[in-house]
């Protein structure tokens, strides 16, 4: 319990600072849009704080926050960010660790799409099948094998999965084409 709570608390500051940096420029450029973005950020922060005591949340709840996060990034990246979602209705009630999906989407944008000179795409796919929740997050970009910059968030995520689900859950990253990375996440539907 203590180790899991420590891992969850370490994740929040990283996320908050990334969001605040995204919002800062927009407030100057377009105050009305800035208000909308601040509301979206407030939704994300509220969710982060409220879910801090929960070991798991429904995928549906996490998707609402991911949508707010993607709206923030869409504001910043404009037409450089293309978003596709294919969510199996049967997967929406599945339980996942809070901020898990958001962290993977954030990594895909930060280390993939934001580094691209042209537009990039992030695709979210989920399905409930054979007693497992399967999630794929695919983004334009390449694995950063030589860099440790994104190691903390992914190591933290893997450790949280291990503590909650033991060996029944898995997370892997792979280059699925020369300029595409996919995060594959599998979590048991019945819990750990």
Short mmCIF file of C-alpha atoms in Angstrom, two decimals:
data_model
loop_
_atom_site.label_atom_id
_atom_site.label_comp_id
_atom_site.label_asym_id
_atom_site.label_seq_id
_atom_site.Cartn_x
_atom_site.Cartn_y
_atom_site.Cartn_z
CA UNK A 1 0.00 0.00 0.00
CA UNK A 2 2.72 2.47 0.97
CA UNK A 3 4.75 1.74 -2.17
CA UNK A 4 1.68 2.14 -4.41
CA UNK A 5 0.71 5.46 -2.76
CA UNK A 6 4.28 6.72 -3.18
CA UNK A 7 4.26 5.86 -6.89
CA UNK A 8 0.91 7.61 -7.41
CA UNK A 9 2.09 10.76 -5.61
CA UNK A 10 5.25 10.93 -7.73
CA UNK A 11 3.23 10.95 -10.92
CA UNK A 12 1.07 13.99 -10.19
CA UNK A 13 3.74 16.77 -10.14
CA UNK A 14 5.18 15.59 -13.47
CA UNK A 15 1.75 15.74 -15.08
CA UNK A 16 0.75 19.07 -13.52
CA UNK A 17 3.86 20.92 -14.68
CA UNK A 18 3.53 19.61 -18.23
CA UNK A 19 -0.07 20.83 -18.39
CA UNK A 20 0.72 24.24 -16.92
CA UNK A 21 3.41 24.80 -19.54
CA UNK A 22 0.90 24.00 -22.28
CA UNK A 23 -1.66 26.47 -20.88
CA UNK A 24 0.71 29.41 -20.26
CA UNK A 25 1.13 30.57 -23.87
CA UNK A 26 -2.52 30.18 -24.78
CA UNK A 27 -3.74 32.58 -22.09
CA UNK A 28 -1.79 35.41 -23.75
CA UNK A 29 -2.76 34.53 -27.33
CA UNK A 30 -6.49 33.91 -26.94
CA UNK A 31 -7.99 34.79 -23.51
CA UNK A 32 -11.44 33.34 -24.25
CA UNK A 33 -9.98 30.05 -25.40
CA UNK A 34 -7.64 30.31 -22.41
CA UNK A 35 -10.65 30.20 -20.08
CA UNK A 36 -11.87 27.01 -21.72
CA UNK A 37 -8.42 25.48 -21.41
CA UNK A 38 -8.17 26.45 -17.73
CA UNK A 39 -11.53 24.72 -17.14
CA UNK A 40 -10.22 21.59 -18.87
CA UNK A 41 -7.05 21.74 -16.80
CA UNK A 42 -9.13 22.17 -13.63
CA UNK A 43 -11.12 19.06 -14.58
CA UNK A 44 -7.89 17.11 -14.99
CA UNK A 45 -6.43 18.36 -11.71
CA UNK A 46 -9.68 17.65 -9.83
CA UNK A 47 -9.72 14.13 -11.23
CA UNK A 48 -6.08 13.65 -10.34
CA UNK A 49 -6.68 14.71 -6.74
CA UNK A 50 -9.96 12.83 -6.32
CA UNK A 51 -8.61 9.63 -7.83
CA UNK A 52 -5.44 9.83 -5.75
CA UNK A 53 -6.96 7.63 -3.05
CA UNK A 54 -8.42 5.12 -5.49
CA UNK A 55 -6.46 2.11 -6.65
CA UNK A 56 -8.58 1.84 -9.79
CA UNK A 57 -11.14 3.84 -11.77
CA UNK A 58 -13.44 2.91 -14.62
CA UNK A 59 -11.94 3.32 -18.08
CA UNK A 60 -14.89 5.61 -18.90
CA UNK A 61 -13.75 8.08 -16.20
CA UNK A 62 -10.15 8.00 -17.42
CA UNK A 63 -11.29 8.58 -21.01
CA UNK A 64 -13.07 11.80 -19.97
CA UNK A 65 -9.79 13.14 -18.59
CA UNK A 66 -7.87 11.93 -21.63
CA UNK A 67 -10.34 13.85 -23.81
CA UNK A 68 -9.71 17.02 -21.77
CA UNK A 69 -5.97 16.46 -22.01
CA UNK A 70 -6.15 15.90 -25.77
CA UNK A 71 -8.21 19.08 -26.13
CA UNK A 72 -5.42 20.97 -24.32
CA UNK A 73 -2.82 19.49 -26.63
CA UNK A 74 -4.97 20.07 -29.72
CA UNK A 75 -5.08 23.74 -28.74
CA UNK A 76 -1.30 23.84 -28.50
CA UNK A 77 -0.46 21.69 -31.55
CA UNK A 78 -3.49 22.69 -33.68
CA UNK A 79 -3.66 20.76 -36.96
CA UNK A 80 -0.37 19.00 -36.18
CA UNK A 81 -2.34 16.64 -33.90
CA UNK A 82 -4.79 14.15 -35.37
CA UNK A 83 -6.79 12.03 -32.92
CA UNK A 84 -8.60 8.73 -33.51
CA UNK A 85 -10.45 6.71 -30.87
CA UNK A 86 -12.00 3.28 -31.19
CA UNK A 87 -13.34 2.31 -27.77
CA UNK A 88 -15.21 -0.96 -27.30
CA UNK A 89 -18.37 -0.16 -25.29
CA UNK A 90 -17.81 -3.37 -23.28
CA UNK A 91 -14.43 -2.02 -22.11
CA UNK A 92 -15.74 1.26 -20.68
CA UNK A 93 -16.56 -0.24 -17.26
CA UNK A 94 -13.18 -2.00 -16.93
CA UNK A 95 -11.04 -0.92 -13.99
CA UNK A 96 -7.61 0.61 -14.54
CA UNK A 97 -5.18 2.52 -12.30
CA UNK A 98 -6.00 6.27 -12.30
CA UNK A 99 -3.91 8.46 -14.61
CA UNK A 100 -2.56 5.36 -16.40
CA UNK A 101 -4.09 5.99 -19.80
CA UNK A 102 -3.48 9.72 -19.51
CA UNK A 103 0.22 9.12 -18.79
CA UNK A 104 0.61 6.90 -21.85
CA UNK A 105 -1.18 9.42 -24.08
CA UNK A 106 0.96 12.22 -22.65
CA UNK A 107 4.15 10.28 -23.40
CA UNK A 108 2.96 9.61 -26.95
CA UNK A 109 2.43 13.30 -27.57
CA UNK A 110 5.47 14.62 -25.71
CA UNK A 111 8.05 12.16 -27.05
CA UNK A 112 6.40 11.40 -30.37
CA UNK A 113 4.07 13.90 -31.98
CA UNK A 114 5.52 17.10 -30.46
CA UNK A 115 8.95 16.19 -31.87
CA UNK A 116 7.64 15.83 -35.42
CA UNK A 117 8.10 18.67 -37.93
CA UNK A 118 4.75 17.87 -39.55
CA UNK A 119 1.46 16.53 -38.28
CA UNK A 120 1.23 13.41 -36.20
CA UNK A 121 -1.49 11.03 -35.12
CA UNK A 122 -2.45 9.44 -31.85
CA UNK A 123 -4.85 6.49 -31.93
CA UNK A 124 -6.53 4.95 -28.90
CA UNK A 125 -8.05 1.49 -29.16
CA UNK A 126 -9.65 -0.61 -26.43
CA UNK A 127 -11.46 -3.91 -26.29
CA UNK A 128 -12.67 -6.34 -23.67
CA UNK A 129 -11.84 -9.84 -24.77
CA UNK A 130 -11.22 -13.21 -23.12
CA UNK A 131 -11.37 -11.73 -19.61
CA UNK A 132 -8.80 -9.05 -20.41
CA UNK A 133 -8.88 -5.33 -21.17
CA UNK A 134 -6.62 -4.63 -24.11
CA UNK A 135 -5.57 -1.07 -24.85
CA UNK A 136 -3.34 0.16 -27.64
CA UNK A 137 -2.08 3.70 -27.93
CA UNK A 138 -0.31 4.32 -31.21
CA UNK A 139 1.46 7.56 -32.00
CA UNK A 140 3.65 9.04 -34.66
CA UNK A 141 7.28 9.00 -33.54
CA UNK A 142 10.16 6.74 -32.61
CA UNK A 143 11.22 4.99 -29.43
CA UNK A 144 13.72 7.05 -27.46
CA UNK A 145 16.09 4.17 -26.64
CA UNK A 146 19.11 6.37 -26.04
CA UNK A 147 17.32 8.80 -23.74
CA UNK A 148 16.29 8.34 -20.12
CA UNK A 149 13.92 11.32 -20.25
CA UNK A 150 10.72 9.27 -20.38
CA UNK A 151 11.98 6.35 -18.31
CA UNK A 152 10.53 7.53 -15.00
CA UNK A 153 6.91 7.73 -16.12
CA UNK A 154 6.94 4.34 -17.84
CA UNK A 155 8.87 2.63 -15.06
CA UNK A 156 6.40 4.11 -12.56
CA UNK A 157 3.47 2.89 -14.65
CA UNK A 158 4.87 -0.65 -14.92
CA UNK A 159 5.51 -0.76 -11.18
CA UNK A 160 1.94 0.38 -10.42
CA UNK A 161 0.57 -2.38 -12.69
CA UNK A 162 2.77 -4.96 -10.99
CA UNK A 163 1.66 -3.90 -7.50
CA UNK A 164 -2.03 -3.94 -8.44
CA UNK A 165 -2.25 -6.94 -10.76
CA UNK A 166 0.94 -8.94 -10.25
CA UNK A 167 2.02 -10.69 -13.42
CA UNK A 168 -1.51 -10.63 -14.88
CA UNK A 169 -1.07 -7.12 -16.36
CA UNK A 170 1.51 -6.05 -18.91
CA UNK A 171 2.74 -2.93 -20.67
CA UNK A 172 5.09 -2.91 -23.63
CA UNK A 173 6.30 -0.34 -26.14
CA UNK A 174 7.32 -1.20 -29.66
CA UNK A 175 8.06 0.49 -32.95
CA UNK A 176 5.35 -0.81 -35.25
CA UNK A 177 6.69 1.00 -38.33
CA UNK A 178 9.62 3.35 -39.03
CA UNK A 179 7.75 6.36 -37.60
CA UNK A 180 5.15 4.78 -35.31
CA UNK A 181 5.23 3.62 -31.69
CA UNK A 182 2.57 1.51 -30.00
CA UNK A 183 2.01 1.04 -26.28
CA UNK A 184 0.25 -2.28 -25.63
CA UNK A 185 -1.50 -2.56 -22.27
CA UNK A 186 -3.30 -5.65 -20.95
CA UNK A 187 -5.18 -5.70 -17.64
CA UNK A 188 -7.42 -8.46 -16.25
CA UNK A 189 -11.08 -7.45 -16.31
CA UNK A 190 -11.78 -9.04 -12.95
CA UNK A 191 -9.05 -7.13 -11.12
CA UNK A 192 -5.81 -8.46 -9.70
#
